[in-house]
Amino acid sequence: MMKCPNCSSKDIGKIGSHQYYCWGCFIELTVNGDKMSVYQVEEDGTLSSLDDLFFGDESMQDFSQIHLS
Ligand SMILES: [Zn+2]
């Protein structure tokens, strides 16, 4: 069962062979093998990547530091 990395909602809809949509926070998830990408759908329909927020190296380090402290 997939879980949204942004809002932890399990209300994920499949919109393509490797694409999912979170109905909790309205972001698009793309799964490519082990790699997951997150996109925000703008009002004009374009996608802007949110990968830096979730999967960037710096944010991952910050996240682990938060967990350790
Ligand atoms: Zn979500």
PDB file of N, CA, C and O and ligand atoms in Angstrom:
ATOM      1  N   MET A   1       0.848  -1.201   0.000  1.00  0.00           N
ATOM      2  CA  MET A   1       0.000   0.000   0.000  1.00  0.00           C
ATOM      3  C   MET A   1       0.879   1.244   0.000  1.00  0.00           C
ATOM      4  O   MET A   1       1.756   1.377   0.842  1.00  0.00           O
ATOM      5  N   MET A   2       0.615   2.115  -0.944  1.00  0.00           N
ATOM      6  CA  MET A   2       1.393   3.345  -1.019  1.00  0.00           C
ATOM      7  C   MET A   2       0.916   4.362   0.006  1.00  0.00           C
ATOM      8  O   MET A   2      -0.249   4.398   0.365  1.00  0.00           O
ATOM      9  N   LYS A   3       1.845   5.158   0.437  1.00  0.00           N
ATOM     10  CA  LYS A   3       1.515   6.235   1.348  1.00  0.00           C
ATOM     11  C   LYS A   3       2.140   7.516   0.817  1.00  0.00           C
ATOM     12  O   LYS A   3       3.277   7.507   0.360  1.00  0.00           O
ATOM     13  N   CYS A   4       1.399   8.587   0.882  1.00  0.00           N
ATOM     14  CA  CYS A   4       1.917   9.854   0.366  1.00  0.00           C
ATOM     15  C   CYS A   4       3.074  10.342   1.246  1.00  0.00           C
ATOM     16  O   CYS A   4       2.933  10.394   2.469  1.00  0.00           O
ATOM     17  N   PRO A   5       4.217  10.689   0.626  1.00  0.00           N
ATOM     18  CA  PRO A   5       5.351  11.183   1.422  1.00  0.00           C
ATOM     19  C   PRO A   5       5.104  12.582   1.978  1.00  0.00           C
ATOM     20  O   PRO A   5       5.829  13.027   2.860  1.00  0.00           O
ATOM     21  N   ASN A   6       4.100  13.243   1.472  1.00  0.00           N
ATOM     22  CA  ASN A   6       3.835  14.614   1.914  1.00  0.00           C
ATOM     23  C   ASN A   6       2.855  14.650   3.071  1.00  0.00           C
ATOM     24  O   ASN A   6       3.115  15.249   4.109  1.00  0.00           O
ATOM     25  N   CYS A   7       1.716  13.995   2.903  1.00  0.00           N
ATOM     26  CA  CYS A   7       0.667  14.119   3.918  1.00  0.00           C
ATOM     27  C   CYS A   7       0.345  12.771   4.572  1.00  0.00           C
ATOM     28  O   CYS A   7      -0.556  12.694   5.404  1.00  0.00           O
ATOM     29  N   SER A   8       1.064  11.711   4.161  1.00  0.00           N
ATOM     30  CA  SER A   8       0.876  10.377   4.729  1.00  0.00           C
ATOM     31  C   SER A   8      -0.513   9.798   4.460  1.00  0.00           C
ATOM     32  O   SER A   8      -0.914   8.828   5.084  1.00  0.00           O
ATOM     33  N   SER A   9      -1.226  10.399   3.541  1.00  0.00           N
ATOM     34  CA  SER A   9      -2.536   9.861   3.169  1.00  0.00           C
ATOM     35  C   SER A   9      -2.369   8.576   2.369  1.00  0.00           C
ATOM     36  O   SER A   9      -1.422   8.411   1.612  1.00  0.00           O
ATOM     37  N   LYS A  10      -3.283   7.659   2.572  1.00  0.00           N
ATOM     38  CA  LYS A  10      -3.286   6.441   1.766  1.00  0.00           C
ATOM     39  C   LYS A  10      -4.307   6.532   0.640  1.00  0.00           C
ATOM     40  O   LYS A  10      -4.559   5.567  -0.058  1.00  0.00           O
ATOM     41  N   ASP A  11      -4.861   7.697   0.468  1.00  0.00           N
ATOM     42  CA  ASP A  11      -5.843   7.918  -0.582  1.00  0.00           C
ATOM     43  C   ASP A  11      -5.120   8.266  -1.880  1.00  0.00           C
ATOM     44  O   ASP A  11      -5.117   9.407  -2.331  1.00  0.00           O
ATOM     45  N   ILE A  12      -4.460   7.260  -2.434  1.00  0.00           N
ATOM     46  CA  ILE A  12      -3.636   7.450  -3.620  1.00  0.00           C
ATOM     47  C   ILE A  12      -4.344   6.819  -4.816  1.00  0.00           C
ATOM     48  O   ILE A  12      -4.707   5.642  -4.786  1.00  0.00           O
ATOM     49  N   GLY A  13      -4.545   7.610  -5.841  1.00  0.00           N
ATOM     50  CA  GLY A  13      -5.165   7.098  -7.052  1.00  0.00           C
ATOM     51  C   GLY A  13      -4.137   6.854  -8.129  1.00  0.00           C
ATOM     52  O   GLY A  13      -3.186   7.617  -8.275  1.00  0.00           O
ATOM     53  N   LYS A  14      -4.309   5.766  -8.886  1.00  0.00           N
ATOM     54  CA  LYS A  14      -3.371   5.467  -9.959  1.00  0.00           C
ATOM     55  C   LYS A  14      -3.832   6.163 -11.239  1.00  0.00           C
ATOM     56  O   LYS A  14      -4.967   5.985 -11.661  1.00  0.00           O
ATOM     57  N   ILE A  15      -2.968   6.964 -11.830  1.00  0.00           N
ATOM     58  CA  ILE A  15      -3.350   7.702 -13.030  1.00  0.00           C
ATOM     59  C   ILE A  15      -2.521   7.276 -14.229  1.00  0.00           C
ATOM     60  O   ILE A  15      -2.747   7.739 -15.330  1.00  0.00           O
ATOM     61  N   GLY A  16      -1.556   6.391 -14.033  1.00  0.00           N
ATOM     62  CA  GLY A  16      -0.728   5.910 -15.130  1.00  0.00           C
ATOM     63  C   GLY A  16       0.019   4.686 -14.679  1.00  0.00           C
ATOM     64  O   GLY A  16      -0.105   4.266 -13.527  1.00  0.00           O
ATOM     65  N   SER A  17       0.793   4.093 -15.590  1.00  0.00           N
ATOM     66  CA  SER A  17       1.490   2.859 -15.248  1.00  0.00           C
ATOM     67  C   SER A  17       2.474   3.078 -14.107  1.00  0.00           C
ATOM     68  O   SER A  17       2.711   2.179 -13.303  1.00  0.00           O
ATOM     69  N   HIS A  18       3.049   4.259 -14.028  1.00  0.00           N
ATOM     70  CA  HIS A  18       3.984   4.564 -12.945  1.00  0.00           C
ATOM     71  C   HIS A  18       3.612   5.868 -12.252  1.00  0.00           C
ATOM     72  O   HIS A  18       4.446   6.470 -11.590  1.00  0.00           O
ATOM     73  N   GLN A  19       2.379   6.312 -12.442  1.00  0.00           N
ATOM     74  CA  GLN A  19       1.993   7.612 -11.908  1.00  0.00           C
ATOM     75  C   GLN A  19       0.814   7.478 -10.961  1.00  0.00           C
ATOM     76  O   GLN A  19      -0.136   6.732 -11.221  1.00  0.00           O
ATOM     77  N   TYR A  20       0.900   8.194  -9.897  1.00  0.00           N
ATOM     78  CA  TYR A  20      -0.154   8.165  -8.883  1.00  0.00           C
ATOM     79  C   TYR A  20      -0.505   9.584  -8.483  1.00  0.00           C
ATOM     80  O   TYR A  20       0.282  10.511  -8.668  1.00  0.00           O
ATOM     81  N   TYR A  21      -1.682   9.724  -7.927  1.00  0.00           N
ATOM     82  CA  TYR A  21      -2.139  11.052  -7.528  1.00  0.00           C
ATOM     83  C   TYR A  21      -2.660  10.988  -6.106  1.00  0.00           C
ATOM     84  O   TYR A  21      -3.449  10.104  -5.753  1.00  0.00           O
ATOM     85  N   CYS A  22      -2.183  11.919  -5.284  1.00  0.00           N
ATOM     86  CA  CYS A  22      -2.644  11.950  -3.902  1.00  0.00           C
ATOM     87  C   CYS A  22      -3.849  12.875  -3.785  1.00  0.00           C
ATOM     88  O   CYS A  22      -3.759  14.061  -4.094  1.00  0.00           O
ATOM     89  N   TRP A  23      -4.948  12.309  -3.347  1.00  0.00           N
ATOM     90  CA  TRP A  23      -6.159  13.103  -3.171  1.00  0.00           C
ATOM     91  C   TRP A  23      -6.143  13.845  -1.836  1.00  0.00           C
ATOM     92  O   TRP A  23      -7.022  14.663  -1.571  1.00  0.00           O
ATOM     93  N   GLY A  24      -5.167  13.560  -1.005  1.00  0.00           N
ATOM     94  CA  GLY A  24      -5.080  14.253   0.271  1.00  0.00           C
ATOM     95  C   GLY A  24      -4.477  15.636   0.120  1.00  0.00           C
ATOM     96  O   GLY A  24      -4.955  16.609   0.698  1.00  0.00           O
ATOM     97  N   CYS A  25      -3.408  15.748  -0.684  1.00  0.00           N
ATOM     98  CA  CYS A  25      -2.734  17.034  -0.819  1.00  0.00           C
ATOM     99  C   CYS A  25      -2.548  17.413  -2.283  1.00  0.00           C
ATOM    100  O   CYS A  25      -1.868  18.389  -2.571  1.00  0.00           O
ATOM    101  N   PHE A  26      -3.151  16.621  -3.206  1.00  0.00           N
ATOM    102  CA  PHE A  26      -3.178  16.987  -4.624  1.00  0.00           C
ATOM    103  C   PHE A  26      -1.790  17.115  -5.234  1.00  0.00           C
ATOM    104  O   PHE A  26      -1.474  18.096  -5.885  1.00  0.00           O
ATOM    105  N   ILE A  27      -0.952  16.137  -4.973  1.00  0.00           N
ATOM    106  CA  ILE A  27       0.328  16.089  -5.654  1.00  0.00           C
ATOM    107  C   ILE A  27       0.406  14.810  -6.470  1.00  0.00           C
ATOM    108  O   ILE A  27      -0.306  13.840  -6.206  1.00  0.00           O
ATOM    109  N   GLU A  28       1.258  14.843  -7.468  1.00  0.00           N
ATOM    110  CA  GLU A  28       1.434  13.686  -8.327  1.00  0.00           C
ATOM    111  C   GLU A  28       2.711  12.955  -7.942  1.00  0.00           C
ATOM    112  O   GLU A  28       3.749  13.570  -7.703  1.00  0.00           O
ATOM    113  N   LEU A  29       2.610  11.632  -7.877  1.00  0.00           N
ATOM    114  CA  LEU A  29       3.764  10.804  -7.531  1.00  0.00           C
ATOM    115  C   LEU A  29       4.142   9.965  -8.736  1.00  0.00           C
ATOM    116  O   LEU A  29       3.276   9.348  -9.345  1.00  0.00           O
ATOM    117  N   THR A  30       5.416   9.969  -9.077  1.00  0.00           N
ATOM    118  CA  THR A  30       5.890   9.150 -10.172  1.00  0.00           C
ATOM    119  C   THR A  30       6.895   8.147  -9.627  1.00  0.00           C
ATOM    120  O   THR A  30       7.856   8.520  -8.961  1.00  0.00           O
ATOM    121  N   VAL A  31       6.642   6.877  -9.879  1.00  0.00           N
ATOM    122  CA  VAL A  31       7.523   5.835  -9.381  1.00  0.00           C
ATOM    123  C   VAL A  31       8.310   5.254 -10.538  1.00  0.00           C
ATOM    124  O   VAL A  31       7.743   4.843 -11.546  1.00  0.00           O
ATOM    125  N   ASN A  32       9.621   5.266 -10.412  1.00  0.00           N
ATOM    126  CA  ASN A  32      10.507   4.755 -11.443  1.00  0.00           C
ATOM    127  C   ASN A  32      11.467   3.775 -10.798  1.00  0.00           C
ATOM    128  O   ASN A  32      12.494   4.159 -10.262  1.00  0.00           O
ATOM    129  N   GLY A  33      11.106   2.512 -10.803  1.00  0.00           N
ATOM    130  CA  GLY A  33      11.921   1.544 -10.088  1.00  0.00           C
ATOM    131  C   GLY A  33      11.835   1.811  -8.608  1.00  0.00           C
ATOM    132  O   GLY A  33      10.761   1.852  -8.023  1.00  0.00           O
ATOM    133  N   ASP A  34      12.996   2.035  -7.997  1.00  0.00           N
ATOM    134  CA  ASP A  34      13.028   2.334  -6.569  1.00  0.00           C
ATOM    135  C   ASP A  34      12.914   3.822  -6.296  1.00  0.00           C
ATOM    136  O   ASP A  34      12.809   4.242  -5.150  1.00  0.00           O
ATOM    137  N   LYS A  35      12.947   4.609  -7.347  1.00  0.00           N
ATOM    138  CA  LYS A  35      12.983   6.050  -7.175  1.00  0.00           C
ATOM    139  C   LYS A  35      11.570   6.636  -7.269  1.00  0.00           C
ATOM    140  O   LYS A  35      10.821   6.304  -8.177  1.00  0.00           O
ATOM    141  N   MET A  36      11.245   7.480  -6.339  1.00  0.00           N
ATOM    142  CA  MET A  36       9.950   8.150  -6.375  1.00  0.00           C
ATOM    143  C   MET A  36      10.157   9.646  -6.539  1.00  0.00           C
ATOM    144  O   MET A  36      11.001  10.242  -5.896  1.00  0.00           O
ATOM    145  N   SER A  37       9.392  10.215  -7.458  1.00  0.00           N
ATOM    146  CA  SER A  37       9.444  11.660  -7.651  1.00  0.00           C
ATOM    147  C   SER A  37       8.093  12.246  -7.285  1.00  0.00           C
ATOM    148  O   SER A  37       7.056  11.614  -7.447  1.00  0.00           O
ATOM    149  N   VAL A  38       8.116  13.452  -6.803  1.00  0.00           N
ATOM    150  CA  VAL A  38       6.896  14.120  -6.369  1.00  0.00           C
ATOM    151  C   VAL A  38       6.745  15.426  -7.139  1.00  0.00           C
ATOM    152  O   VAL A  38       7.691  16.190  -7.265  1.00  0.00           O
ATOM    153  N   TYR A  39       5.559  15.641  -7.661  1.00  0.00           N
ATOM    154  CA  TYR A  39       5.297  16.856  -8.414  1.00  0.00           C
ATOM    155  C   TYR A  39       4.046  17.530  -7.895  1.00  0.00           C
ATOM    156  O   TYR A  39       3.068  16.863  -7.551  1.00  0.00           O
ATOM    157  N   GLN A  40       4.099  18.839  -7.881  1.00  0.00           N
ATOM    158  CA  GLN A  40       2.907  19.604  -7.582  1.00  0.00           C
ATOM    159  C   GLN A  40       2.277  20.041  -8.888  1.00  0.00           C
ATOM    160  O   GLN A  40       2.965  20.523  -9.780  1.00  0.00           O
ATOM    161  N   VAL A  41       0.987  19.862  -9.008  1.00  0.00           N
ATOM    162  CA  VAL A  41       0.280  20.260 -10.214  1.00  0.00           C
ATOM    163  C   VAL A  41      -0.164  21.715 -10.052  1.00  0.00           C
ATOM    164  O   VAL A  41      -0.956  22.040  -9.168  1.00  0.00           O
ATOM    165  N   GLU A  42       0.388  22.568 -10.911  1.00  0.00           N
ATOM    166  CA  GLU A  42       0.048  23.989 -10.830  1.00  0.00           C
ATOM    167  C   GLU A  42      -1.343  24.241 -11.413  1.00  0.00           C
ATOM    168  O   GLU A  42      -1.926  23.383 -12.060  1.00  0.00           O
ATOM    169  N   GLU A  43      -1.837  25.444 -11.189  1.00  0.00           N
ATOM    170  CA  GLU A  43      -3.177  25.776 -11.663  1.00  0.00           C
ATOM    171  C   GLU A  43      -3.294  25.672 -13.177  1.00  0.00           C
ATOM    172  O   GLU A  43      -4.352  25.364 -13.707  1.00  0.00           O
ATOM    173  N   ASP A  44      -2.200  25.942 -13.885  1.00  0.00           N
ATOM    174  CA  ASP A  44      -2.243  25.881 -15.343  1.00  0.00           C
ATOM    175  C   ASP A  44      -1.931  24.489 -15.876  1.00  0.00           C
ATOM    176  O   ASP A  44      -1.806  24.284 -17.074  1.00  0.00           O
ATOM    177  N   GLY A  45      -1.797  23.510 -14.981  1.00  0.00           N
ATOM    178  CA  GLY A  45      -1.627  22.128 -15.409  1.00  0.00           C
ATOM    179  C   GLY A  45      -0.189  21.681 -15.518  1.00  0.00           C
ATOM    180  O   GLY A  45       0.073  20.509 -15.755  1.00  0.00           O
ATOM    181  N   THR A  46       0.758  22.599 -15.341  1.00  0.00           N
ATOM    182  CA  THR A  46       2.154  22.198 -15.410  1.00  0.00           C
ATOM    183  C   THR A  46       2.576  21.546 -14.093  1.00  0.00           C
ATOM    184  O   THR A  46       1.964  21.762 -13.050  1.00  0.00           O
ATOM    185  N   LEU A  47       3.617  20.746 -14.174  1.00  0.00           N
ATOM    186  CA  LEU A  47       4.118  20.056 -12.999  1.00  0.00           C
ATOM    187  C   LEU A  47       5.398  20.730 -12.523  1.00  0.00           C
ATOM    188  O   LEU A  47       6.286  21.010 -13.309  1.00  0.00           O
ATOM    189  N   SER A  48       5.484  20.977 -11.237  1.00  0.00           N
ATOM    190  CA  SER A  48       6.738  21.466 -10.680  1.00  0.00           C
ATOM    191  C   SER A  48       7.244  20.440  -9.677  1.00  0.00           C
ATOM    192  O   SER A  48       6.498  19.954  -8.838  1.00  0.00           O
ATOM    193  N   SER A  49       8.517  20.109  -9.808  1.00  0.00           N
ATOM    194  CA  SER A  49       9.093  19.057  -8.985  1.00  0.00           C
ATOM    195  C   SER A  49       9.215  19.478  -7.531  1.00  0.00           C
ATOM    196  O   SER A  49       9.619  20.593  -7.218  1.00  0.00           O
ATOM    197  N   LEU A  50       8.859  18.572  -6.657  1.00  0.00           N
ATOM    198  CA  LEU A  50       9.032  18.800  -5.227  1.00  0.00           C
ATOM    199  C   LEU A  50      10.123  17.896  -4.667  1.00  0.00           C
ATOM    200  O   LEU A  50      10.248  17.746  -3.460  1.00  0.00           O
ATOM    201  N   ASP A  51      10.893  17.278  -5.557  1.00  0.00           N
ATOM    202  CA  ASP A  51      11.896  16.312  -5.114  1.00  0.00           C
ATOM    203  C   ASP A  51      12.867  16.925  -4.107  1.00  0.00           C
ATOM    204  O   ASP A  51      13.298  16.275  -3.169  1.00  0.00           O
ATOM    205  N   ASP A  52      13.217  18.196  -4.332  1.00  0.00           N
ATOM    206  CA  ASP A  52      14.176  18.835  -3.436  1.00  0.00           C
ATOM    207  C   ASP A  52      13.645  18.881  -2.008  1.00  0.00           C
ATOM    208  O   ASP A  52      14.394  18.807  -1.048  1.00  0.00           O
ATOM    209  N   LEU A  53      12.332  19.011  -1.884  1.00  0.00           N
ATOM    210  CA  LEU A  53      11.734  19.090  -0.561  1.00  0.00           C
ATOM    211  C   LEU A  53      11.785  17.749   0.160  1.00  0.00           C
ATOM    212  O   LEU A  53      11.974  17.678   1.360  1.00  0.00           O
ATOM    213  N   PHE A  54      11.623  16.670  -0.609  1.00  0.00           N
ATOM    214  CA  PHE A  54      11.470  15.359   0.015  1.00  0.00           C
ATOM    215  C   PHE A  54      12.719  14.499  -0.075  1.00  0.00           C
ATOM    216  O   PHE A  54      13.026  13.753   0.827  1.00  0.00           O
ATOM    217  N   PHE A  55      13.414  14.582  -1.207  1.00  0.00           N
ATOM    218  CA  PHE A  55      14.462  13.607  -1.458  1.00  0.00           C
ATOM    219  C   PHE A  55      15.829  14.228  -1.696  1.00  0.00           C
ATOM    220  O   PHE A  55      16.763  13.545  -2.050  1.00  0.00           O
ATOM    221  N   GLY A  56      15.938  15.552  -1.524  1.00  0.00           N
ATOM    222  CA  GLY A  56      17.236  16.185  -1.700  1.00  0.00           C
ATOM    223  C   GLY A  56      18.216  15.702  -0.650  1.00  0.00           C
ATOM    224  O   GLY A  56      17.825  15.336   0.461  1.00  0.00           O
ATOM    225  N   ASP A  57      19.489  15.699  -1.006  1.00  0.00           N
ATOM    226  CA  ASP A  57      20.498  15.199  -0.075  1.00  0.00           C
ATOM    227  C   ASP A  57      20.493  15.991   1.230  1.00  0.00           C
ATOM    228  O   ASP A  57      20.588  15.443   2.306  1.00  0.00           O
ATOM    229  N   GLU A  58      20.398  17.313   1.114  1.00  0.00           N
ATOM    230  CA  GLU A  58      20.455  18.135   2.316  1.00  0.00           C
ATOM    231  C   GLU A  58      19.262  17.879   3.226  1.00  0.00           C
ATOM    232  O   GLU A  58      19.412  17.756   4.432  1.00  0.00           O
ATOM    233  N   SER A  59      18.079  17.767   2.619  1.00  0.00           N
ATOM    234  CA  SER A  59      16.895  17.569   3.451  1.00  0.00           C
ATOM    235  C   SER A  59      16.925  16.196   4.112  1.00  0.00           C
ATOM    236  O   SER A  59      16.467  16.025   5.240  1.00  0.00           O
ATOM    237  N   MET A  60      17.491  15.199   3.406  1.00  0.00           N
ATOM    238  CA  MET A  60      17.604  13.881   4.011  1.00  0.00           C
ATOM    239  C   MET A  60      18.522  13.935   5.223  1.00  0.00           C
ATOM    240  O   MET A  60      18.260  13.343   6.251  1.00  0.00           O
ATOM    241  N   GLN A  61      19.640  14.695   5.105  1.00  0.00           N
ATOM    242  CA  GLN A  61      20.552  14.817   6.235  1.00  0.00           C
ATOM    243  C   GLN A  61      19.877  15.542   7.398  1.00  0.00           C
ATOM    244  O   GLN A  61      19.988  15.139   8.538  1.00  0.00           O
ATOM    245  N   ASP A  62      19.180  16.614   7.056  1.00  0.00           N
ATOM    246  CA  ASP A  62      18.468  17.341   8.102  1.00  0.00           C
ATOM    247  C   ASP A  62      17.467  16.437   8.802  1.00  0.00           C
ATOM    248  O   ASP A  62      17.325  16.450  10.008  1.00  0.00           O
ATOM    249  N   PHE A  63      16.798  15.634   8.014  1.00  0.00           N
ATOM    250  CA  PHE A  63      15.774  14.756   8.547  1.00  0.00           C
ATOM    251  C   PHE A  63      16.370  13.744   9.525  1.00  0.00           C
ATOM    252  O   PHE A  63      15.858  13.508  10.603  1.00  0.00           O
ATOM    253  N   SER A  64      17.522  13.153   9.134  1.00  0.00           N
ATOM    254  CA  SER A  64      18.138  12.160  10.010  1.00  0.00           C
ATOM    255  C   SER A  64      18.670  12.818  11.279  1.00  0.00           C
ATOM    256  O   SER A  64      18.654  12.223  12.348  1.00  0.00           O
ATOM    257  N   GLN A  65      19.122  14.056  11.140  1.00  0.00           N
ATOM    258  CA  GLN A  65      19.607  14.761  12.321  1.00  0.00           C
ATOM    259  C   GLN A  65      18.453  15.042  13.296  1.00  0.00           C
ATOM    260  O   GLN A  65      18.613  14.934  14.495  1.00  0.00           O
ATOM    261  N   ILE A  66      17.307  15.372  12.723  1.00  0.00           N
ATOM    262  CA  ILE A  66      16.140  15.609  13.574  1.00  0.00           C
ATOM    263  C   ILE A  66      15.772  14.344  14.338  1.00  0.00           C
ATOM    264  O   ILE A  66      15.458  14.359  15.503  1.00  0.00           O
ATOM    265  N   HIS A  67      15.886  13.216  13.623  1.00  0.00           N
ATOM    266  CA  HIS A  67      15.524  11.945  14.251  1.00  0.00           C
ATOM    267  C   HIS A  67      16.484  11.579  15.371  1.00  0.00           C
ATOM    268  O   HIS A  67      16.103  10.994  16.374  1.00  0.00           O
ATOM    269  N   LEU A  68      17.777  11.915  15.176  1.00  0.00           N
ATOM    270  CA  LEU A  68      18.780  11.528  16.158  1.00  0.00           C
ATOM    271  C   LEU A  68      18.681  12.362  17.424  1.00  0.00           C
ATOM    272  O   LEU A  68      18.968  11.884  18.497  1.00  0.00           O
ATOM    273  N   SER A  69      18.298  13.615  17.280  1.00  0.00           N
ATOM    274  CA  SER A  69      18.320  14.497  18.423  1.00  0.00           C
ATOM    275  C   SER A  69      17.084  14.300  19.301  1.00  0.00           C
ATOM    276  O   SER A  69      16.114  13.713  18.910  1.00  0.00           O
TER     277      SER A  69
HETATM  278 ZN    ZN B   1      -0.571  13.672  -0.022  1.00  0.00          ZN
END
